[in-house]
Coordinates of C-alpha atoms and ligand atoms in Angstrom, one line a residue:
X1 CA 106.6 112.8 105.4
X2 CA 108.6 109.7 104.5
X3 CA 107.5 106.6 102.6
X4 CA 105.9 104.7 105.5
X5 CA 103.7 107.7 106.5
X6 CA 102.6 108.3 102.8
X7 CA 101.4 104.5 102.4
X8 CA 100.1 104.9 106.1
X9 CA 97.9 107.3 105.0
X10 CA 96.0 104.6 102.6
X11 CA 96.5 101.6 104.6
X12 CA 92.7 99.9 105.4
X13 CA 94.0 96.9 107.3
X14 CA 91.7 96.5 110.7
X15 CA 88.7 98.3 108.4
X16 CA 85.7 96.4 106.9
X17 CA 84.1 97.8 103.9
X18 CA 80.7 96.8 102.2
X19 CA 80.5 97.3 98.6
X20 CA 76.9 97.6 97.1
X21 CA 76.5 96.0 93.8
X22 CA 80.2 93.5 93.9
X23 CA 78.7 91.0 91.4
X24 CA 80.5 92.6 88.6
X25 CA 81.9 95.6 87.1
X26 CA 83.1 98.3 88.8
X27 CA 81.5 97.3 92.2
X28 CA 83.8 94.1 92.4
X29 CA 86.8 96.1 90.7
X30 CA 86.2 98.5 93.7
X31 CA 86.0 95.9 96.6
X32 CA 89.0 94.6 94.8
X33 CA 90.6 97.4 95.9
X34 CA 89.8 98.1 99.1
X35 CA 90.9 94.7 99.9
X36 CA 94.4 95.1 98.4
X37 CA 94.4 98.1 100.8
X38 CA 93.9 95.7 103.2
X39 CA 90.2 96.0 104.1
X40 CA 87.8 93.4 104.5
X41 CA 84.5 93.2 102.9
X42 CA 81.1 93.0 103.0
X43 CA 80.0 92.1 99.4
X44 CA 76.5 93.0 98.2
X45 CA 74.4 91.4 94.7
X46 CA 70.4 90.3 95.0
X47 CA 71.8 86.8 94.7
X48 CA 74.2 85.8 96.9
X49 CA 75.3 83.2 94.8
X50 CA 76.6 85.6 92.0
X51 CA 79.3 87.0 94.3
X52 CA 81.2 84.1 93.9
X53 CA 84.1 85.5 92.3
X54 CA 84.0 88.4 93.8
X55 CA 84.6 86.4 97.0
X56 CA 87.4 84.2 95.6
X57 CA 89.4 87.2 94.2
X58 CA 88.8 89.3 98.1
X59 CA 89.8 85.7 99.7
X60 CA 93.0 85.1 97.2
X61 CA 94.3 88.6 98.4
X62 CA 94.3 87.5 101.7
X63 CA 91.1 89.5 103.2
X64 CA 87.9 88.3 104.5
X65 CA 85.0 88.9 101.9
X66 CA 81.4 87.9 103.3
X67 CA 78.4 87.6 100.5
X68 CA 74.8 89.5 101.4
X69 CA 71.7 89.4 99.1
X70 CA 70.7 92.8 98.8
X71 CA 67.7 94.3 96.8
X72 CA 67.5 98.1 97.1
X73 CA 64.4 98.3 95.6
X74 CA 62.6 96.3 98.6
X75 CA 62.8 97.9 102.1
X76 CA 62.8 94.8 103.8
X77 CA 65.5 93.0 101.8
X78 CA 67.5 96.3 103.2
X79 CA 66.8 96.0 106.6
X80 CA 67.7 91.9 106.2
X81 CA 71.1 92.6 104.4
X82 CA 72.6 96.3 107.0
X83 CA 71.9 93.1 110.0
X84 CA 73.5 90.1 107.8
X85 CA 76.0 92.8 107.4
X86 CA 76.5 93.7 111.5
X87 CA 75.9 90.2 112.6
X88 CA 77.7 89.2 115.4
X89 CA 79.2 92.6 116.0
X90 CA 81.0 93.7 112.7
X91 CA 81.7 97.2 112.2
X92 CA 81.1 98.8 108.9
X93 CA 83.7 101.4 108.8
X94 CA 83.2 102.5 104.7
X95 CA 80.1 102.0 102.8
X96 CA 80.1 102.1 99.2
X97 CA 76.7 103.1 97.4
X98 CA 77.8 101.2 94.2
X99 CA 74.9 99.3 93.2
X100 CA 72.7 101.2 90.4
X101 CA 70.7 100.5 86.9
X102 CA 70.1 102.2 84.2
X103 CA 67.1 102.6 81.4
X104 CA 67.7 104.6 77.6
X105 CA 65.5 105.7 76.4
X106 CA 64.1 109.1 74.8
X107 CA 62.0 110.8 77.5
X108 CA 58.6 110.7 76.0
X109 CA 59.0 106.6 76.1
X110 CA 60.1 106.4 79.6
X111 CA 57.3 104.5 81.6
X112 CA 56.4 104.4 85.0
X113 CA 58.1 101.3 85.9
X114 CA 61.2 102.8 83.8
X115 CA 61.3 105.6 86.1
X116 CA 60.4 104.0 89.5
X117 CA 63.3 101.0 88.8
X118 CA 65.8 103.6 88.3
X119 CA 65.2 106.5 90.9
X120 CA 64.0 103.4 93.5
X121 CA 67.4 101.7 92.9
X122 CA 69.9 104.4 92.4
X123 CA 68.6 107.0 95.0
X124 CA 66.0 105.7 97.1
X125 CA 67.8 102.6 97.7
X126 CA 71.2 104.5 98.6
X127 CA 69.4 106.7 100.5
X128 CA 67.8 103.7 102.8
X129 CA 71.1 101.6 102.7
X130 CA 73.1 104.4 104.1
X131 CA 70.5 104.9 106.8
X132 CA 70.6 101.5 107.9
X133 CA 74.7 101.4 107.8
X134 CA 75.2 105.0 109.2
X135 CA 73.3 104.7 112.3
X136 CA 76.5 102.2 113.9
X137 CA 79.4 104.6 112.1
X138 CA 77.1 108.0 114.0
X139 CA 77.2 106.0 117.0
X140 CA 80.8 105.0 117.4
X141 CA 81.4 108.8 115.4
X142 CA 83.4 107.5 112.6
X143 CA 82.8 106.1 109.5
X144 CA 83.3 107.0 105.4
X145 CA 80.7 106.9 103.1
X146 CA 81.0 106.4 99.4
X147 CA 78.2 107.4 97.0
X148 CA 78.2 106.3 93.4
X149 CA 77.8 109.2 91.0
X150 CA 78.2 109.5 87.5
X151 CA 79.3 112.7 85.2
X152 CA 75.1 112.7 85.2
X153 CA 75.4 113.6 88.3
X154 CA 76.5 117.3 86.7
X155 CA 75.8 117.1 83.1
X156 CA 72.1 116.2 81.6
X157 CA 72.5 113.7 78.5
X158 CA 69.5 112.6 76.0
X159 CA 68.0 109.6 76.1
X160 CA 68.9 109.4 80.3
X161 CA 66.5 110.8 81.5
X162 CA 65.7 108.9 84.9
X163 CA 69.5 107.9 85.1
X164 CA 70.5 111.6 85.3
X165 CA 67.8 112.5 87.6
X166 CA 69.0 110.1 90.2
X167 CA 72.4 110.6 89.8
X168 CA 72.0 114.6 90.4
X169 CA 70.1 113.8 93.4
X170 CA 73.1 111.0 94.6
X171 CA 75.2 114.2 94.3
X172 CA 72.4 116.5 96.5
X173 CA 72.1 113.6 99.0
X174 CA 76.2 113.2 99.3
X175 CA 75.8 117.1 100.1
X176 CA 72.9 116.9 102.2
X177 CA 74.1 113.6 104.8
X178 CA 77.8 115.5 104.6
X179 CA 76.6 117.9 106.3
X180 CA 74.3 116.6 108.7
X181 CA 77.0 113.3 109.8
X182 CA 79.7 115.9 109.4
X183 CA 79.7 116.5 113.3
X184 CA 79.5 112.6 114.2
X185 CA 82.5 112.3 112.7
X186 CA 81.1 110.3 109.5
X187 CA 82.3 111.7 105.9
X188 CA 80.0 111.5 103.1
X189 CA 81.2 111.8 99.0
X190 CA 80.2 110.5 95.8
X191 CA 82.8 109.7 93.4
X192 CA 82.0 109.7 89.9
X193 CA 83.0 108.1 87.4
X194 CA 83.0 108.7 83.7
X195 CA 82.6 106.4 80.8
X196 CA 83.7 102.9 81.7
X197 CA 82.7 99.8 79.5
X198 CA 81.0 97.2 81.7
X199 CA 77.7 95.0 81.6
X200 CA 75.9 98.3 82.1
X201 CA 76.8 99.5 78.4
X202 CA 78.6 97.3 76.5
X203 CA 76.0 97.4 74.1
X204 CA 77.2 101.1 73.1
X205 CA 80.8 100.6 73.2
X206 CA 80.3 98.0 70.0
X207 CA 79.1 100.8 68.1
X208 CA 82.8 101.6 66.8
X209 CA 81.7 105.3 65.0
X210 CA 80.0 105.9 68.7
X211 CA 83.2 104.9 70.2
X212 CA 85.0 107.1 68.3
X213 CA 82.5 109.9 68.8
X214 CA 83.3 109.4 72.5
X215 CA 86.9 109.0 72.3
X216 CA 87.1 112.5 70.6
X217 CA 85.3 114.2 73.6
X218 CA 87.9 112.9 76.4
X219 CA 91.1 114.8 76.8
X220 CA 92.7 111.9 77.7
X221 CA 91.7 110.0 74.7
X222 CA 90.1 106.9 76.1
X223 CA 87.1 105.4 78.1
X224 CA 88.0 104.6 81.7
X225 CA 88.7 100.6 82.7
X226 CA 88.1 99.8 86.2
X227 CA 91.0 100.3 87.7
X228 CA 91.1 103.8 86.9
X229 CA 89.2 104.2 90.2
X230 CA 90.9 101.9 92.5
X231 CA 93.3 104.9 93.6
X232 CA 89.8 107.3 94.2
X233 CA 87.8 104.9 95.8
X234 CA 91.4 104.0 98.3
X235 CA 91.4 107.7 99.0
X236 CA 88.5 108.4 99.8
X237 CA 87.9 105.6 102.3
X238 CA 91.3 106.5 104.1
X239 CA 92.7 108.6 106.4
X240 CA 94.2 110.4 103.4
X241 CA 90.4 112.1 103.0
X242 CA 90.2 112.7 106.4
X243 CA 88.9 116.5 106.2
X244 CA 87.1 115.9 103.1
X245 CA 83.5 115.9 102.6
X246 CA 80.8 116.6 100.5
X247 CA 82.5 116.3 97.3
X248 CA 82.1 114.8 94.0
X249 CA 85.7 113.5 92.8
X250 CA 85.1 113.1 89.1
X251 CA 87.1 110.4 87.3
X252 CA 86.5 110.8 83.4
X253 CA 89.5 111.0 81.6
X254 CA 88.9 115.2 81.8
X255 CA 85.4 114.8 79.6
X256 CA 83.9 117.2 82.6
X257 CA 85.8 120.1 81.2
X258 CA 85.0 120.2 77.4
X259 CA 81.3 121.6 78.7
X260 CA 80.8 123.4 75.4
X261 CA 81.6 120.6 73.2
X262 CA 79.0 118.2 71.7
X263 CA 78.2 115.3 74.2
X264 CA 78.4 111.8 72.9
X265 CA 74.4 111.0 72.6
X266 CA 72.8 106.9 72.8
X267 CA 70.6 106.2 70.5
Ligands
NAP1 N1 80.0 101.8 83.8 C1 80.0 103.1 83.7 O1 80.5 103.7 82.8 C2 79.5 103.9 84.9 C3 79.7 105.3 84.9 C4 79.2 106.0 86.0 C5 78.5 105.4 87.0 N2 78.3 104.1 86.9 C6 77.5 103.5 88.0 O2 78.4 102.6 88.7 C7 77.7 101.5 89.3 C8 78.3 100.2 88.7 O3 78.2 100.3 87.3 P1 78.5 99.0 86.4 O4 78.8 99.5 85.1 O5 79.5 98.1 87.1 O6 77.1 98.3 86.4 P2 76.7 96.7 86.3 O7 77.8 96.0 85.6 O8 75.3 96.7 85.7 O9 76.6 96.3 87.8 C9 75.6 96.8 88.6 C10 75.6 96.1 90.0 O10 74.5 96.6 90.7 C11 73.8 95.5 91.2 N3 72.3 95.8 91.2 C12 71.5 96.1 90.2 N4 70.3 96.3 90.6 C13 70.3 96.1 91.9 C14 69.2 96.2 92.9 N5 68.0 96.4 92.6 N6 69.6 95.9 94.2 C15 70.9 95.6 94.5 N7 71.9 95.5 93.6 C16 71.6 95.8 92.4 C17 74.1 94.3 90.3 O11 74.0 93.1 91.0 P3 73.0 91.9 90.6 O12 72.5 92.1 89.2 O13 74.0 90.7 90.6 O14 72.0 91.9 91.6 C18 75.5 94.6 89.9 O15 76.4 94.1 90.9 C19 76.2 101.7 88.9 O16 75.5 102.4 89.9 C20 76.4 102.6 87.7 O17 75.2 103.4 87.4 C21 78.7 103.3 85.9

């Protein structure tokens, strides 16, 4: 294979991409790169008006980036956002299920409204996104599909209770839709990644003797920054995955492996 076929194999230009959950983090770090692969995007966030960088920095690379409001915890706003999405004939080639929340707490203070925000947004709202976006990909039998995950979505931690129950069932659903869009042509995998400091946490990663607790548990010595998962999130939207799917690609610095260590826990 020469140089041209190796960078053929990740090349998204022609493809549009919707990224759930773009405002920030490591949902607009990931449309980010799908764009410099040369896709263009659909860009997700309950307020439209909060993707405005992330359409600026899709735009400045030269790709087309449209904003959606999208609430996964309310069927309707769903149904609104997969035909703002479509209008006028767009295609949806990759979905990613990036858009998630989280609540820590020790189990017996979790409340009912914890629970329901978390599983309703993490799971049930992936779920019902990906219906809406996977009926077009079934029909024209192609299409990837990107799930979210988390190293929760294999290893329990304290004080996450509702988080790790929806991100083990985001790994059971990427299983489940694999193999029932499998034949249509559509491929379905979660890619998880490990620690990364964004919005989501930062309030833990100022705890330097947590930090350092952390650090100590990663074989490769560090928490992940965003960009750490441009090169998974290129690969498995491309032709380079093509008979992949199913899987959960972990990317978390190796803190997977040390299983019989002591996990870092939130207080
Ligand atoms: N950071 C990590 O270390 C890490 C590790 C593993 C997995 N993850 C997962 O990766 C994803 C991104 O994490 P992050 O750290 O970048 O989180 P973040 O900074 O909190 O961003 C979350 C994104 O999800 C959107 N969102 C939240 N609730 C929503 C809802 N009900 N409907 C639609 N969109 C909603 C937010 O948009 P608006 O608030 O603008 O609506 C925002 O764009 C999450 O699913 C998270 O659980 C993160």
């Amino acid at each position: 294979m020469g140089k041209a076929d190796a960078t053929a194999l990740f090349d998204l230009s022609g493809r549009t991409a919707l990224v759930t959950g773009a405002s920030r983090g490591l949902g607009q770090q990931l449309a980010g790169a799908l764009a410099r692969a040369g896709a263009d995007l659909v860009v997700t966030a309950r307020q439209a008006e909060s993707l405005a960088v992330t359409v600026a920095m899709i735009e400045a690379l030269g790709r087309r980036a449209v904003p959606v409001a999208l609430d996964l915890r309310d069927y309707a706003s769903i149904e609104a956002a997969a035909g703002e999405a479509t209008a006028g004939g767009r295609q949806i080639d990759i979905l990613v299920n990036n858009a998630g929340c989280n609540v820590r707490k020790p189990a017996l203070e979790v409340t009912w409204d914890d629970w329901n925000t978390v599983l309703d947004t993490n799971l049930r709202g992936t779920f019902f996104m990906t219906q809406a976006i996977a009926r077009g990909m079934l029909g024209r039998k192609t299409g990837r599909i990107i799930n979210i995950g988390s190293v929760t979505s294999v290893f329990g931690y304290a004080g996450l209770a509702p988080y790790c129950a929806s991100r083990g069932g985001v790994k059971q659903l990427t299983m489940s839709l694999a193999d029932e869009f499998g034949p249509q042509g559509v491929t379905v995998n979660c890619l998880a990644p490990g620690w990364f400091r964004t919005a989501q946490n930062d309030v833990l990663y100022q705890d330097e003797a947590w930090l350092a607790y952390l650090v100590d548990r990663i074989p490769l010595r560090c928490p992940g920054v965003p960009e750490d998962l441009d090169g998974a999130v290129v690969f498995l939207a491309s032709a380079a995955s093509r008979y992949i799917t199913g899987q959960t690609l972990l990317v978390d610095g190796g803190i997977t492996t040390g299983a019989t260590r002591a996990l870092p826990r939130a207080e």
